[in-house]
Tab-separated table of C-alpha atoms in Angstrom:
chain	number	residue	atom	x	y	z
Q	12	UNK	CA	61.405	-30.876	42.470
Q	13	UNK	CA	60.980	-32.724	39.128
Q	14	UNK	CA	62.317	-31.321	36.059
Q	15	UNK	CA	60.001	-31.052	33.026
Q	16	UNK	CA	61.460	-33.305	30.583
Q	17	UNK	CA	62.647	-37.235	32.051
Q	18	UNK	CA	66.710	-37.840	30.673
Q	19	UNK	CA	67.264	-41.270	29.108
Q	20	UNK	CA	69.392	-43.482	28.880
Q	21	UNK	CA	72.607	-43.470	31.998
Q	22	UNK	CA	71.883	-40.486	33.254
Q	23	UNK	CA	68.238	-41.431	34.329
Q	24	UNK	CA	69.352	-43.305	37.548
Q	25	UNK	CA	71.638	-40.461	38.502
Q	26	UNK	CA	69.051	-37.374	37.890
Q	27	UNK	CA	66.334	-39.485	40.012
Q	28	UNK	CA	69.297	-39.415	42.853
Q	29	UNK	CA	69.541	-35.591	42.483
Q	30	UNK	CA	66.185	-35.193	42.185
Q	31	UNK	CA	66.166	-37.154	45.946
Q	32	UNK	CA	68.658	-34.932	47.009
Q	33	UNK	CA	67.512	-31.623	46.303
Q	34	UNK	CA	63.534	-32.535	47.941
Q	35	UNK	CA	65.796	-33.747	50.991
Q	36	UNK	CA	68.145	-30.187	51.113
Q	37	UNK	CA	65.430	-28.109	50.847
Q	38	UNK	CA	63.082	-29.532	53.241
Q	39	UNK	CA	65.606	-29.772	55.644
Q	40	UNK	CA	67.069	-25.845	54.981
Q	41	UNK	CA	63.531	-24.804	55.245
Q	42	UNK	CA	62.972	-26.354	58.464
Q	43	UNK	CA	66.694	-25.662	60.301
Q	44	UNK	CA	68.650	-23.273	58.448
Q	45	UNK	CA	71.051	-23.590	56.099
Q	46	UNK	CA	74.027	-23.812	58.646
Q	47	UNK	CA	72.365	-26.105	61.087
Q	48	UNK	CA	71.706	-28.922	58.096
Q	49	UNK	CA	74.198	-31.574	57.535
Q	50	UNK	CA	75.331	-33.640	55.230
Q	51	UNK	CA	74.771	-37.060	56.811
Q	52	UNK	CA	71.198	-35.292	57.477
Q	53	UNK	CA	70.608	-34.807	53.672
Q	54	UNK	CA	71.781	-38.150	53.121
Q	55	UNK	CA	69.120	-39.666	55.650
Q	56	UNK	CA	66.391	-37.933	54.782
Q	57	UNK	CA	67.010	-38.731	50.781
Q	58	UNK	CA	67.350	-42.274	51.574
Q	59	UNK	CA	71.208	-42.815	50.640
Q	60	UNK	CA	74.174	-42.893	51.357
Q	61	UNK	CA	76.512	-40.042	52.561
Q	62	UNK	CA	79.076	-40.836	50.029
Q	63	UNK	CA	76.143	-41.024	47.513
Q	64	UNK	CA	75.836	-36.521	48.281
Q	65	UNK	CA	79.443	-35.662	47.660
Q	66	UNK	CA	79.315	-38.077	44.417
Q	67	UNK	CA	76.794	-35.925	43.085
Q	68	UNK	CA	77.748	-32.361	44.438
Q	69	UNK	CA	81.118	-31.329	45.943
Q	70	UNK	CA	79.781	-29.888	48.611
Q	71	UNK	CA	77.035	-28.806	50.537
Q	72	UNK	CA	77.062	-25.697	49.334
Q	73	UNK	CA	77.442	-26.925	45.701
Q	74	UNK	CA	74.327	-28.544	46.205
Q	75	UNK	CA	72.569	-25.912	47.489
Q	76	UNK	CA	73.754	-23.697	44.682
Q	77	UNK	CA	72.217	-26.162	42.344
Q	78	UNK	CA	69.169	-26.366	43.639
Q	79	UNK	CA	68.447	-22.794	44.125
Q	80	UNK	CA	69.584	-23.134	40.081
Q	81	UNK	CA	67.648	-26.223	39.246
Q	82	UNK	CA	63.937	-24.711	41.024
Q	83	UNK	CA	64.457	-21.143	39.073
Q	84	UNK	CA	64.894	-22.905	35.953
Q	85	UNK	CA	61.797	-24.834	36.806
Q	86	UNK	CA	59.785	-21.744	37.679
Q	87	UNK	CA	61.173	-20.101	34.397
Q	88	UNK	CA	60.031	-23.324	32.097
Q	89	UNK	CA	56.550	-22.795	33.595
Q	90	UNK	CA	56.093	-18.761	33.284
Q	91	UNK	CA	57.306	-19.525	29.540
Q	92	UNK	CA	55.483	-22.371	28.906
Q	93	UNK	CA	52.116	-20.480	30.340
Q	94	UNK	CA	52.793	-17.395	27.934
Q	95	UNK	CA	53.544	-19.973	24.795
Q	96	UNK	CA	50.512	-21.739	25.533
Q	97	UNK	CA	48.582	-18.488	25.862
Q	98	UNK	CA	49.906	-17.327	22.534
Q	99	UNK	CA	49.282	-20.243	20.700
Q	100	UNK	CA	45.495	-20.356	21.741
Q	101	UNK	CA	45.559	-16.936	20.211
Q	102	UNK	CA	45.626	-14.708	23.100
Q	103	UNK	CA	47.065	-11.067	24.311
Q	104	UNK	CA	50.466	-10.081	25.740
Q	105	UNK	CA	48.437	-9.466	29.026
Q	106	UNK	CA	46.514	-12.588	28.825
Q	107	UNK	CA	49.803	-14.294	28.768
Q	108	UNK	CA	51.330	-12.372	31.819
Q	109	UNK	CA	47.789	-13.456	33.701
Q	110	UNK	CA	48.603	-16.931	32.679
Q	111	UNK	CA	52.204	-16.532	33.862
Q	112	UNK	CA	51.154	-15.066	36.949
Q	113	UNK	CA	49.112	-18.524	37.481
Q	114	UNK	CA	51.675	-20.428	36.877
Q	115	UNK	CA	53.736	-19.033	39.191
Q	116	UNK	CA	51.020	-19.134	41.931
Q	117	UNK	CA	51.104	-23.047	40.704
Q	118	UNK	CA	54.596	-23.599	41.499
Q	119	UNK	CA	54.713	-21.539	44.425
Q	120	UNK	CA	51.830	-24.186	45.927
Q	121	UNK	CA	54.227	-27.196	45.001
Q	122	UNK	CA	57.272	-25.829	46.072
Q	123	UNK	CA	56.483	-23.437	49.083
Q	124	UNK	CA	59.909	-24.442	50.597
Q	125	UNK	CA	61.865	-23.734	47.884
Q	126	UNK	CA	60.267	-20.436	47.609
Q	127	UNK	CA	60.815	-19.484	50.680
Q	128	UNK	CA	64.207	-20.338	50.745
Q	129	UNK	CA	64.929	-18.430	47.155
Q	130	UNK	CA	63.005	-15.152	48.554
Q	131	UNK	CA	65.442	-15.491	51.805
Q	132	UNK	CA	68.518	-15.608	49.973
Q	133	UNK	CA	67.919	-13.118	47.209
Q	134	UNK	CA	68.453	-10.686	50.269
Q	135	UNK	CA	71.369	-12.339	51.804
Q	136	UNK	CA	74.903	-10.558	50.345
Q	137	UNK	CA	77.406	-13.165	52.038
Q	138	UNK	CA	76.730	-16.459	50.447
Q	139	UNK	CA	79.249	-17.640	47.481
Q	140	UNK	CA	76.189	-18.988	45.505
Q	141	UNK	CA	75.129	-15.039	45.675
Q	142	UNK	CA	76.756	-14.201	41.420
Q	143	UNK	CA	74.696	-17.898	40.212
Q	144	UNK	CA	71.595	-16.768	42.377
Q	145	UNK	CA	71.399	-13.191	40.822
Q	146	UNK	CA	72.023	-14.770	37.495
Q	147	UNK	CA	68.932	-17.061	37.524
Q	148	UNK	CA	67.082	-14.680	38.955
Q	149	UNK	CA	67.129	-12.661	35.766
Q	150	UNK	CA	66.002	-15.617	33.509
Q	151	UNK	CA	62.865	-15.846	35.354
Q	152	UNK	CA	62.208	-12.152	34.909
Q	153	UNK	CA	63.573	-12.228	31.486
Q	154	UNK	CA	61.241	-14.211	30.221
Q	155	UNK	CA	58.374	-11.581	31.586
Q	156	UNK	CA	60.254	-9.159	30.224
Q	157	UNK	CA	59.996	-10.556	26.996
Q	158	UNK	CA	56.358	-10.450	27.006
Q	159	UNK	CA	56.171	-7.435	28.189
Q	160	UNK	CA	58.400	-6.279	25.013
Q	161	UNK	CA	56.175	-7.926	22.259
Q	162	UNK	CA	53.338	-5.946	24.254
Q	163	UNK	CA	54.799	-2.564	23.649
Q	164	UNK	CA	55.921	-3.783	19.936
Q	165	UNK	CA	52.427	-4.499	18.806
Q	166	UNK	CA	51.028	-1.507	20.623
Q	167	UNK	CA	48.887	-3.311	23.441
Q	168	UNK	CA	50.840	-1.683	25.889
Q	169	UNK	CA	52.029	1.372	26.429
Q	170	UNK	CA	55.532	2.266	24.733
Q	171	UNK	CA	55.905	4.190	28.604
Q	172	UNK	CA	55.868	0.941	30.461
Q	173	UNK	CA	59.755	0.350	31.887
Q	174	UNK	CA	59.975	-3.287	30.946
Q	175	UNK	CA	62.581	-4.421	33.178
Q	176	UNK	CA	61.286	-2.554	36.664
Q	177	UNK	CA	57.607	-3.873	35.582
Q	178	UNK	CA	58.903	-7.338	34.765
Q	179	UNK	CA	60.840	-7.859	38.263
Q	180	UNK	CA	57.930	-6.068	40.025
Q	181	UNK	CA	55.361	-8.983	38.469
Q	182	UNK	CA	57.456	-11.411	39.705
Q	183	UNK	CA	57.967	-9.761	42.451
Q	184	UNK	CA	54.444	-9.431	43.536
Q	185	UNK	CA	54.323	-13.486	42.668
Q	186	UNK	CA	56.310	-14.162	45.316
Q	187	UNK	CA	54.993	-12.069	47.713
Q	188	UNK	CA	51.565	-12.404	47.697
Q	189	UNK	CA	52.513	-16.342	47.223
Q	190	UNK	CA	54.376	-16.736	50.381
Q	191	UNK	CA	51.645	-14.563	52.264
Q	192	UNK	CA	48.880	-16.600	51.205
Q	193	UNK	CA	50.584	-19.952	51.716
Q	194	UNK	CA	51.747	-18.640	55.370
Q	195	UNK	CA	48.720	-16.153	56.565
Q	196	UNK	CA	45.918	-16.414	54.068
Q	197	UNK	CA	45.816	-20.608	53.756
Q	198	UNK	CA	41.989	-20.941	53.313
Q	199	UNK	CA	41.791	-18.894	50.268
Q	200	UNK	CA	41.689	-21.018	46.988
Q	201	UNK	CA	44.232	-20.477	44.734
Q	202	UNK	CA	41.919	-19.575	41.802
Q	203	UNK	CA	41.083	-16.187	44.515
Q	204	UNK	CA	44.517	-15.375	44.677
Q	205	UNK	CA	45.345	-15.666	41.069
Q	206	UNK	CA	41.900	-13.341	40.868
Q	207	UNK	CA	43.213	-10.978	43.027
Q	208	UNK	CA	46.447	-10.325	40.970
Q	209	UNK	CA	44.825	-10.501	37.595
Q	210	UNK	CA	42.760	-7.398	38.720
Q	211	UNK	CA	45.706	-5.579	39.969
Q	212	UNK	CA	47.519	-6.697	36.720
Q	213	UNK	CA	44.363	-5.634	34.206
Q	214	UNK	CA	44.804	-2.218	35.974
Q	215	UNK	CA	48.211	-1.471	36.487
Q	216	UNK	CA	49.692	-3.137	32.864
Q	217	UNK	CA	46.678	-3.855	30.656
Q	218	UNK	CA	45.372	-0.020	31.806
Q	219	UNK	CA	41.672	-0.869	32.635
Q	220	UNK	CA	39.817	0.843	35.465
């Protein structure tokens, strides 16, 4: 899972480790469970050693808490970097949600394990990454919900809408729809999916019939 921006200098060697690291954890959570993964397992499948993990995170749960962390703040760059794009090509408030909604049927496609793993544990009530989970959650919805905001302000949407139950409900249905198609729906294209929630969206949010 690559971040968006390449560090320089020292910390280039160390970020490529943890970038290793967190392709290795969630492969290997995705595939046995977060309980039935091991350290030295980690290690293998990232191609270092053992001491190499604990240098970088504490524990395995640290690490998992980071990535969970590191892949929201991904998904988050790319809805906001699909509605700035949007606006600076001179486009709507729901054009940019449409584009955001593609973008996060894009990452969804290059991460499908991380997804799934992030949908499982935003359910899950016992984990002691649950507080650092719920709080990344809300910057990926936050930055709908800004959107959604300058809608209303400008009067393309409704002053009715209720911006943070519609925000978390577009992401929401991201997610969803994402993980269905990538698990019971894999011969449709994504450009049929994203189709698919663009009408929903056009109807529900931008009020067309």
């Amino acid at each position: 899972m690559e971040r968006s921006s390449t560090p320089s200098g020292g910390s280039t060697r160390r970020e490529a480790t943890r970038q290793k690291l967190y392709e290795a954890a969630v492969t290997l959570i995705a595939e046995q469970g977060f309980s039935a993964t091991t350290v030295d397992e980690i290690a293998e499948r990232a191609g270092v050693a053992k001491g190499t993990v604990y240098y970088n995170f504490a524990s395995k749960s640290v690490l998992f808490e980071e990535l969970l962390r590191h892949g929201v703040e991904l998904l988050a760059a790319s809805l906001r970097e699909a509605a700035e794009r949007t606006t600076r090509d001179g486009g709507t408030k729901v054009g940019a949600l449409d584009a955001m909604i593609r973008a996060g049927l894009l990452f969804i496609s290059r991460y499908p394990a991380f997804t799934q793993l992030y949908v499982a544990e935003l359910w899950r009530t016992n984990r002691a990454w649950q507080p650092t989970l719920l709080v990344v959650r809300q910057q990926a919805v936050a930055v709908v919900e800004d959107v959604l905001r300058e809608g209303v302000a400008n009067g393309e949407l409704s002053d009715e809408i209720d911006v943070p139950l519609t925000a978390a409900a577009l992401v929401g249905m991201v997610l969803v729809a994402a993980l269905d198609w990538q698990s019971f729906q894999p011969e449709r294209s994504l450009d049929d999916v994203h189709s698919a929630l663009s009408r929903l969206l056009q109807g529900r949010v931008g009020g067309n019939r």
